[in-house]
Short mmCIF file of C-alpha atoms in Angstrom, two decimals:
data_model
loop_
_atom_site.label_atom_id
_atom_site.label_comp_id
_atom_site.label_asym_id
_atom_site.label_seq_id
_atom_site.Cartn_x
_atom_site.Cartn_y
_atom_site.Cartn_z
CA MET A 25 0.00 0.00 0.00
CA HIS A 26 1.40 3.38 -1.02
CA ARG A 27 1.62 6.05 1.68
CA VAL A 28 0.98 9.69 0.77
CA LEU A 29 1.59 12.67 3.07
CA LEU A 30 -0.51 15.72 2.17
CA LEU A 31 0.75 18.99 3.65
CA THR A 32 -1.65 21.92 3.82
CA ALA A 33 -1.84 25.24 5.69
CA SER A 34 -4.82 26.63 7.58
CA PHE A 35 -4.59 30.14 6.09
CA GLY A 36 -8.17 29.95 4.85
CA ALA A 37 -10.16 26.80 4.11
CA GLY A 38 -9.32 26.31 0.43
CA HIS A 39 -5.89 24.69 0.87
CA ASN A 40 -7.34 22.27 3.43
CA GLN A 41 -10.32 21.34 1.26
CA ALA A 42 -8.05 20.59 -1.69
CA ALA A 43 -5.91 18.31 0.47
CA TYR A 44 -8.96 16.46 1.80
CA ALA A 45 -10.29 16.06 -1.74
CA VAL A 46 -7.07 14.36 -2.83
CA GLN A 47 -7.08 12.26 0.36
CA GLU A 48 -10.59 10.97 -0.47
CA ALA A 49 -9.53 10.02 -3.98
CA LEU A 50 -6.34 8.32 -2.74
CA LYS A 51 -8.23 6.21 -0.22
CA GLU A 52 -10.67 5.15 -2.94
CA ARG A 53 -7.63 3.82 -4.78
CA GLY A 54 -6.35 1.84 -1.81
CA ALA A 55 -3.59 4.23 -0.73
CA SER A 56 -2.92 5.38 2.82
CA ALA A 57 -3.14 9.19 2.92
CA GLU A 58 -2.73 11.59 5.82
CA VAL A 59 -3.42 15.34 5.83
CA VAL A 60 -1.21 17.48 8.08
CA ASP A 61 -1.58 21.21 8.68
CA TYR A 62 1.91 22.68 8.31
CA VAL A 63 0.88 25.59 10.53
CA SER A 64 0.19 23.20 13.41
CA LEU A 65 3.83 22.06 13.27
CA LEU A 66 5.21 25.55 13.86
CA ASN A 67 6.35 27.02 17.14
CA PRO A 68 3.11 28.20 18.87
CA ALA A 69 4.24 31.83 19.06
CA LEU A 70 5.24 31.86 15.39
CA ARG A 71 2.01 30.08 14.45
CA SER A 72 -0.14 32.69 16.21
CA PHE A 73 1.83 35.58 14.75
CA ALA A 74 1.68 34.22 11.19
CA LYS A 75 -2.07 33.56 11.24
CA PHE A 76 -2.90 36.87 12.93
CA SER A 77 -0.70 38.85 10.53
CA LEU A 78 -2.18 37.21 7.44
CA ILE A 79 -5.80 37.55 8.55
CA GLN A 80 -5.36 41.16 9.67
CA GLY A 81 -3.48 42.00 6.48
CA VAL A 82 -6.21 40.60 4.26
CA GLN A 83 -9.08 42.17 6.20
CA LYS A 84 -7.65 45.49 7.38
CA ALA A 85 -5.01 46.40 4.80
CA PRO A 86 -5.60 44.55 1.52
CA GLY A 87 -3.44 47.04 -0.38
CA LEU A 88 -0.46 46.26 1.84
CA TYR A 89 -1.18 42.54 1.47
CA GLY A 90 -1.10 43.00 -2.29
CA LEU A 91 2.31 44.70 -2.08
CA PHE A 92 3.56 41.85 0.13
CA TYR A 93 2.24 39.28 -2.37
CA LYS A 94 4.00 40.97 -5.27
CA SER A 95 7.26 41.49 -3.38
CA MET A 96 7.38 37.82 -2.31
CA SER A 97 6.86 36.83 -5.94
CA ARG A 98 9.99 38.77 -6.91
CA ILE A 99 12.31 37.06 -4.43
CA GLU A 100 15.14 35.11 -6.05
CA PRO A 101 15.05 31.38 -5.17
CA ASP A 102 18.58 31.48 -3.73
CA SER A 103 18.16 34.73 -1.77
CA PRO A 104 18.72 34.78 2.03
CA LEU A 105 15.03 35.62 2.62
CA GLN A 106 13.83 32.71 0.48
CA ARG A 107 16.22 30.35 2.24
CA TYR A 108 14.83 31.60 5.55
CA VAL A 109 11.24 30.94 4.45
CA ASN A 110 12.20 27.46 3.24
CA HIS A 111 13.54 26.53 6.67
CA ILE A 112 10.63 27.61 8.86
CA GLY A 113 9.46 24.55 10.78
CA ILE A 114 11.91 22.28 9.01
CA THR A 115 12.86 20.06 11.96
CA ARG A 116 9.24 19.39 12.86
CA ILE A 117 8.35 18.53 9.27
CA GLN A 118 11.35 16.19 9.13
CA ASP A 119 10.22 14.51 12.36
CA TYR A 120 6.72 14.00 10.95
CA ILE A 121 8.04 12.60 7.68
CA GLU A 122 10.20 10.16 9.60
CA LEU A 123 7.18 9.10 11.68
CA PHE A 124 4.78 8.61 8.75
CA ALA A 125 7.38 7.30 6.24
CA PRO A 126 5.53 8.40 3.08
CA ASP A 127 6.26 7.22 -0.44
CA VAL A 128 5.39 10.66 -1.83
CA ILE A 129 4.72 14.10 -0.28
CA ALA A 130 2.29 16.61 -1.81
CA SER A 131 1.64 20.18 -0.63
CA THR A 132 -1.36 22.43 -1.30
CA PHE A 133 0.50 25.48 0.08
CA PRO A 134 3.89 26.67 -1.18
CA THR A 135 5.77 27.06 2.12
CA PRO A 136 5.72 23.39 3.20
CA MET A 137 6.60 22.43 -0.38
CA GLY A 138 9.67 24.65 -0.11
CA VAL A 139 10.62 23.17 3.26
CA VAL A 140 10.37 19.62 1.88
CA GLY A 141 12.37 20.84 -1.12
CA GLU A 142 15.22 21.82 1.20
CA LEU A 143 15.11 18.38 2.80
CA ARG A 144 15.28 16.92 -0.69
CA ARG A 145 18.18 19.20 -1.61
CA HIS A 146 20.28 17.86 1.27
CA GLY A 147 19.37 14.23 0.59
CA ILE A 148 17.49 13.94 3.88
CA VAL A 149 14.20 13.14 2.16
CA GLN A 150 14.37 11.01 -0.97
CA VAL A 151 10.72 10.67 -1.92
CA PRO A 152 8.98 12.81 -4.58
CA ASN A 153 8.04 16.33 -3.48
CA VAL A 154 4.86 17.37 -5.32
CA SER A 155 3.02 20.70 -5.56
CA ILE A 156 -0.77 21.07 -5.89
CA VAL A 157 -1.51 24.70 -6.87
CA THR A 158 -4.97 25.73 -5.62
CA ASP A 159 -5.43 29.08 -7.40
CA TYR A 160 -5.74 30.21 -11.00
CA THR A 161 -2.25 31.65 -10.80
CA ALA A 162 1.13 30.39 -9.61
CA HIS A 163 2.98 32.67 -7.21
CA ARG A 164 6.75 32.42 -7.55
CA GLN A 165 6.88 30.87 -4.07
CA TRP A 166 5.70 27.70 -5.81
CA PHE A 167 9.01 27.43 -7.66
CA HIS A 168 11.62 25.20 -6.08
CA GLU A 169 14.22 23.25 -7.99
CA TYR A 170 13.52 20.24 -5.74
CA SER A 171 9.79 20.19 -6.37
CA ASP A 172 9.51 17.10 -8.53
CA HIS A 173 6.06 17.58 -10.03
CA TYR A 174 3.23 20.13 -10.24
CA PHE A 175 -0.54 19.83 -10.59
CA VAL A 176 -2.18 23.05 -11.79
CA ALA A 177 -5.60 24.34 -12.80
CA THR A 178 -5.05 25.80 -16.27
CA ASP A 179 -2.60 26.16 -19.14
CA GLU A 180 -2.08 29.75 -18.00
CA VAL A 181 -0.79 28.55 -14.62
CA ARG A 182 1.42 26.04 -16.40
CA ARG A 183 2.92 28.91 -18.42
CA ASP A 184 3.55 30.86 -15.21
CA LEU A 185 5.60 27.99 -13.82
CA VAL A 186 7.50 27.49 -17.07
CA ARG A 187 8.47 31.18 -16.96
CA TYR A 188 9.84 30.63 -13.44
CA GLY A 189 12.02 27.81 -14.74
CA VAL A 190 9.95 24.64 -14.18
CA ASP A 191 10.37 21.92 -16.81
CA GLU A 192 7.09 21.66 -18.74
CA GLN A 193 7.26 17.87 -18.54
CA ARG A 194 6.90 18.10 -14.74
CA ILE A 195 3.50 19.84 -14.92
CA ASP A 196 0.04 18.26 -15.28
CA VAL A 197 -2.96 20.50 -16.01
CA PHE A 198 -5.74 18.72 -14.11
CA GLY A 199 -7.77 21.52 -12.49
CA ILE A 200 -8.26 22.25 -8.79
CA PRO A 201 -9.21 19.16 -6.73
CA LEU A 202 -12.74 19.09 -5.30
CA ARG A 203 -14.22 16.78 -2.71
CA ARG A 204 -16.43 13.86 -3.70
CA LYS A 205 -19.62 15.86 -3.08
CA PHE A 206 -18.67 17.92 -6.18
CA SER A 207 -18.04 14.91 -8.42
CA ALA A 208 -19.81 14.70 -11.79
CA ASP A 209 -22.37 12.20 -10.45
CA ALA A 210 -23.03 14.23 -7.30
CA VAL A 211 -23.46 17.44 -9.30
CA ARG A 212 -25.90 15.76 -11.72
CA PHE A 213 -27.95 14.49 -8.78
CA LEU A 214 -28.06 17.92 -7.11
CA ARG A 215 -29.04 19.67 -10.32
CA SER A 216 -31.80 17.17 -11.06
CA HIS A 217 -33.21 17.59 -7.53
CA ARG A 218 -32.84 21.37 -7.27
CA ARG A 219 -36.56 22.04 -6.75
CA ASP A 220 -36.66 19.49 -3.92
CA LEU A 221 -33.59 21.08 -2.30
CA ILE A 222 -35.22 24.50 -2.38
CA LEU A 223 -38.41 23.18 -0.80
CA GLN A 224 -36.40 21.35 1.89
CA LEU A 225 -34.81 24.69 2.78
CA GLY A 226 -38.29 26.16 3.19
CA LEU A 227 -37.89 28.55 0.27
CA SER A 228 -39.85 29.15 -2.93
CA PRO A 229 -38.62 27.77 -6.28
CA ASP A 230 -40.22 30.80 -7.99
CA ILE A 231 -38.16 33.58 -6.37
CA PRO A 232 -34.41 34.03 -7.08
CA ILE A 233 -32.11 32.79 -4.31
CA VAL A 234 -28.89 34.62 -3.42
CA LEU A 235 -26.13 32.76 -1.57
CA LEU A 236 -24.10 35.25 0.49
CA MET A 237 -20.89 33.59 1.64
CA GLY A 238 -17.78 34.96 3.30
CA GLY A 239 -18.53 36.21 6.79
CA GLY A 240 -14.95 35.78 7.89
CA SER A 241 -13.36 37.44 4.88
CA GLY A 242 -15.12 40.71 4.25
CA VAL A 243 -18.24 40.09 2.10
CA LEU A 244 -20.57 40.54 5.06
CA GLY A 245 -18.16 42.47 7.27
CA ASP A 246 -20.30 45.61 7.44
CA THR A 247 -23.77 44.22 8.13
CA SER A 248 -25.43 47.60 7.64
CA ASP A 249 -24.43 47.46 3.94
CA TRP A 250 -26.67 44.40 3.51
CA GLU A 251 -29.42 44.53 6.13
CA THR A 252 -31.65 47.11 4.43
CA PHE A 253 -31.20 45.57 0.98
CA ILE A 254 -31.99 42.06 2.21
CA GLN A 255 -35.19 43.29 3.84
CA SER A 256 -36.37 45.38 0.87
CA SER A 257 -35.19 43.51 -2.24
CA GLY A 258 -37.82 40.75 -2.26
CA LEU A 259 -35.14 38.15 -3.08
CA GLN A 260 -34.47 35.00 -1.05
CA TYR A 261 -31.18 34.59 0.82
CA LEU A 262 -28.93 31.87 2.12
CA ILE A 263 -26.40 33.65 4.36
CA VAL A 264 -23.31 31.69 5.42
CA CYS A 265 -21.29 33.41 8.16
CA GLY A 266 -18.70 30.67 8.66
CA GLN A 267 -16.98 30.79 12.05
CA ASN A 268 -18.00 34.41 12.64
CA ARG A 269 -20.47 34.05 15.50
CA ARG A 270 -20.99 37.80 15.84
CA LEU A 271 -22.19 38.06 12.25
CA GLU A 272 -24.33 34.98 12.61
CA ARG A 273 -26.12 36.51 15.61
CA ARG A 274 -26.57 39.80 13.76
CA PHE A 275 -28.01 38.27 10.60
CA ALA A 276 -30.11 35.80 12.57
CA GLN A 277 -32.31 38.79 13.45
CA LEU A 278 -33.25 39.01 9.75
CA ALA A 279 -34.25 35.35 9.44
CA ASN A 280 -37.77 34.89 8.06
CA ASP A 281 -39.52 32.95 5.32
CA ARG A 282 -37.14 34.47 2.72
CA VAL A 283 -33.89 34.43 4.71
CA ARG A 284 -31.92 31.46 6.08
CA VAL A 285 -28.81 32.10 8.17
CA TYR A 286 -25.98 29.61 8.81
CA GLY A 287 -22.73 29.61 10.73
CA PHE A 288 -20.30 26.93 9.66
CA THR A 289 -21.96 24.35 7.41
CA SER A 290 -20.76 21.15 5.77
CA GLU A 291 -23.59 21.29 3.22
CA ILE A 292 -22.32 24.10 1.03
CA ASP A 293 -22.85 21.89 -2.04
CA ARG A 294 -26.59 21.75 -1.35
CA LEU A 295 -26.79 25.49 -0.76
CA MET A 296 -24.89 26.19 -3.99
CA ALA A 297 -27.19 23.86 -5.92
CA ALA A 298 -30.26 25.65 -4.57
CA ALA A 299 -28.98 29.17 -5.26
CA ASP A 300 -29.33 31.20 -8.46
CA VAL A 301 -26.24 33.35 -7.79
CA ILE A 302 -23.48 33.53 -5.18
CA VAL A 303 -21.82 36.64 -3.73
CA THR A 304 -18.43 35.61 -2.39
CA LYS A 305 -14.68 36.20 -2.23
CA PRO A 306 -12.75 34.68 -5.17
CA GLY A 307 -10.78 31.91 -3.51
CA GLY A 308 -9.62 29.21 -5.90
CA LEU A 309 -11.71 26.46 -4.28
CA THR A 310 -14.89 28.54 -4.06
CA LEU A 311 -14.61 29.52 -7.72
CA THR A 312 -14.11 25.91 -8.76
CA GLU A 313 -16.97 24.59 -6.62
CA SER A 314 -19.31 27.26 -8.01
CA MET A 315 -18.35 26.46 -11.59
CA ALA A 316 -18.79 22.73 -10.94
CA ILE A 317 -22.34 23.35 -9.69
CA GLY A 318 -23.08 25.81 -12.52
CA LEU A 319 -23.57 28.79 -10.20
CA PRO A 320 -23.01 32.37 -11.49
CA MET A 321 -20.81 34.49 -9.22
CA VAL A 322 -20.52 38.05 -7.96
CA LEU A 323 -16.92 38.29 -6.77
CA PHE A 324 -16.75 40.81 -3.98
CA LYS A 325 -13.82 43.19 -3.63
CA PRO A 326 -10.96 40.86 -4.64
CA ILE A 327 -7.80 41.67 -2.72
CA PRO A 328 -4.66 42.33 -4.80
CA GLY A 329 -2.79 39.12 -5.41
CA GLN A 330 -4.26 35.67 -6.03
CA GLU A 331 -7.87 36.78 -5.44
CA GLU A 332 -7.60 39.46 -8.10
CA ILE A 333 -6.10 37.01 -10.61
CA ASN A 334 -8.71 34.36 -9.74
CA ALA A 335 -11.44 36.95 -10.30
CA ASN A 336 -9.98 37.99 -13.65
CA TYR A 337 -9.99 34.36 -14.78
CA ALA A 338 -13.65 33.87 -13.83
CA VAL A 339 -14.76 37.14 -15.41
CA ARG A 340 -12.94 36.32 -18.68
CA ALA A 341 -14.65 32.91 -18.66
CA GLY A 342 -18.02 34.68 -18.47
CA VAL A 343 -19.07 32.96 -15.23
CA ALA A 344 -18.68 35.92 -12.87
CA VAL A 345 -18.82 39.68 -12.44
CA ARG A 346 -16.78 41.76 -10.01
CA ALA A 347 -18.14 44.16 -7.38
CA GLN A 348 -15.92 46.51 -5.41
CA HIS A 349 -18.69 47.65 -3.06
CA ALA A 350 -21.88 46.23 -1.58
CA GLU A 351 -23.94 48.74 -3.58
CA GLU A 352 -22.40 47.46 -6.82
CA ALA A 353 -23.20 43.84 -5.93
CA GLN A 354 -26.74 44.80 -4.97
CA ALA A 355 -27.30 46.69 -8.22
CA PHE A 356 -26.33 43.56 -10.14
CA LEU A 357 -28.69 41.40 -8.05
CA GLN A 358 -31.52 43.83 -8.70
CA ALA A 359 -30.73 43.87 -12.43
CA VAL A 360 -30.85 40.10 -12.83
CA THR A 361 -34.30 39.92 -11.25
CA GLU A 362 -35.49 42.07 -14.14
CA ARG A 363 -33.26 40.35 -16.75
CA PRO A 364 -32.88 36.68 -15.75
CA GLN A 365 -31.22 35.96 -19.10
CA ILE A 366 -28.00 37.44 -17.65
CA LEU A 367 -27.72 34.61 -15.12
CA GLU A 368 -28.75 32.03 -17.73
CA ARG A 369 -25.91 33.19 -19.97
CA MET A 370 -23.45 32.90 -17.06
CA ARG A 371 -24.77 29.43 -16.17
CA ARG A 372 -24.17 28.25 -19.73
CA ALA A 373 -20.64 29.64 -19.59
CA THR A 374 -19.81 27.39 -16.63
CA GLU A 375 -20.35 24.39 -18.91
CA ASN A 376 -17.34 25.49 -20.97
CA VAL A 377 -14.94 25.51 -18.01
CA PRO A 378 -13.55 22.01 -17.27
CA VAL A 379 -13.39 21.65 -13.49
CA LEU A 380 -14.36 18.07 -12.64
CA GLY A 381 -12.10 15.08 -12.09
CA ALA A 382 -8.96 16.83 -10.80
CA ALA A 383 -8.83 15.00 -7.45
CA GLU A 384 -9.12 11.61 -9.12
CA ASN A 385 -6.46 12.40 -11.73
CA ILE A 386 -4.09 13.82 -9.11
CA ALA A 387 -4.55 10.77 -6.87
CA SER A 388 -3.77 8.35 -9.71
CA ARG A 389 -0.68 10.33 -10.68
CA LEU A 390 0.54 10.52 -7.07
CA ILE A 391 0.33 6.72 -6.85
CA ASP A 392 2.36 6.51 -10.05
CA LEU A 393 4.95 8.87 -8.59
CA ALA A 394 5.01 6.89 -5.32
CA GLY A 395 5.91 3.79 -7.29
CA GLY A 396 9.16 5.46 -8.30
CA THR A 397 10.28 6.19 -4.74
CA VAL A 398 13.93 5.84 -3.75
CA THR A 399 13.97 4.54 -0.19
CA SER A 400 16.78 5.47 2.19
CA PRO A 401 17.05 6.25 5.91
CA LEU A 402 16.37 9.81 7.00
CA GLN A 403 19.33 11.80 8.26
CA ALA A 404 19.52 14.49 10.90
CA PHE A 405 19.16 17.95 9.38
CA PRO A 406 22.36 20.04 9.63
CA PRO A 407 22.13 22.06 12.89
CA GLU A 408 23.16 25.32 11.23
CA LEU A 409 20.13 25.09 8.93
CA GLN A 410 17.52 24.13 11.52
CA MET A 411 14.72 26.58 12.20
CA THR A 412 11.65 25.70 14.23
#
C-alpha cells in the first residue's frame, strides 16, 4: 500500500479542502493518505503571529497585502530571505516525515513544499516532493528546484511555472481538486433535484435565491451594507457566516420565510445547488466549486494578489462579475431579477470551463509517482540550517 503525506496550511479553508479532496480520492484507490496542517507544526508563538498577521493584512489592509504578495513573488530562489522561508518549521516537518514514512509528499500550500524541497536538496528526504496549486495563478513561491512535479488548474498557470524555470514535462494540467460531493455524479444528482432542495430549505422555487458567503473574509463584514437591501429587495437569501459568530447573531435577526442564516456548514454543495447566484470572495476552491455546480458568481472586492487574478480568470470565462462595493453587488442582483437571461448566460458559460475530475487524476498520478520512490534512511538535518 502506497503512503501519501498531504501537507496543507490553515490560512483559509481552500488549501485544506483541496488536500482532503485528494485524500478521499487516494483512499478510494487503496492508498494510505494523511493530511497534516503545516501551521500546526510551527512554534506556537510563530504560528499565532503568522495567522494573525495574514488575517489582519487581508481584512484590514488589503493594499499592503497586495504589495507583500508581489514582493514575495519577486524574491530570487537562492536569496537569504527565500532560504529563511524554506527553513521555517523544518525540523518538525522532518520529524513527521520520519514518523509517517511516506512514499510521496504533496503540498497544497507553497511554504511546506519549499521546506520539503530543502530536505530533498540535502538528501534527507528522498521521496517525490509534489506541488498542488490551488489558485488560477502560480505565485513564484511555488518554484523550487527540488519540487519534482506540479498539478495546476489551467494552461495559464502552467505557463507561469515554465516562466519561473519549471520543466514543462513536470507539470500536469488537471484543475483544482474538489471533494467527492462535487463529483460529476453528485453534481448531476443535485441539479436534477434542485426544486426538492429548495423546498427542503423552506424557500420558494419561484423567487431568485442569493447565496451570500464569506462572513470571515469581508463580504458581510459591514452588516449595515446588507441589512436594508436584504429586507427590501424581495429576493431570497442563504447567508453563510462561517466561524464568525458575531455576524451569525446579527443576521439571525433578519431570518424569516425568505432568509436562512448559517454559521459553519458542511452542506455548502446543497446550498450552492439551490442558489441562483453567489456573492463571495474569489478563492480558488470557491470559484471551482461554483463552476462545478453551474452557479453564477458576484466576486466581492478581490484583494490584490491571487484573489484578483482568480477573479480575472472567472470574469474572462463569463461565469462571474466583479463588485468593489456592496452597492455594486446589490445593483447587479436587482438587475438580474429584471433580466434573468443574464444569469442564464453565465450558467451556460460554466459548462465550458472544465473543473471536474482533478482530485481523481491527481490521486492516480501521485500513486504513479510513489511507485518510483527511492527509499533510504532519514538523516539528521544540519544544525546550522535548523529553524523551528
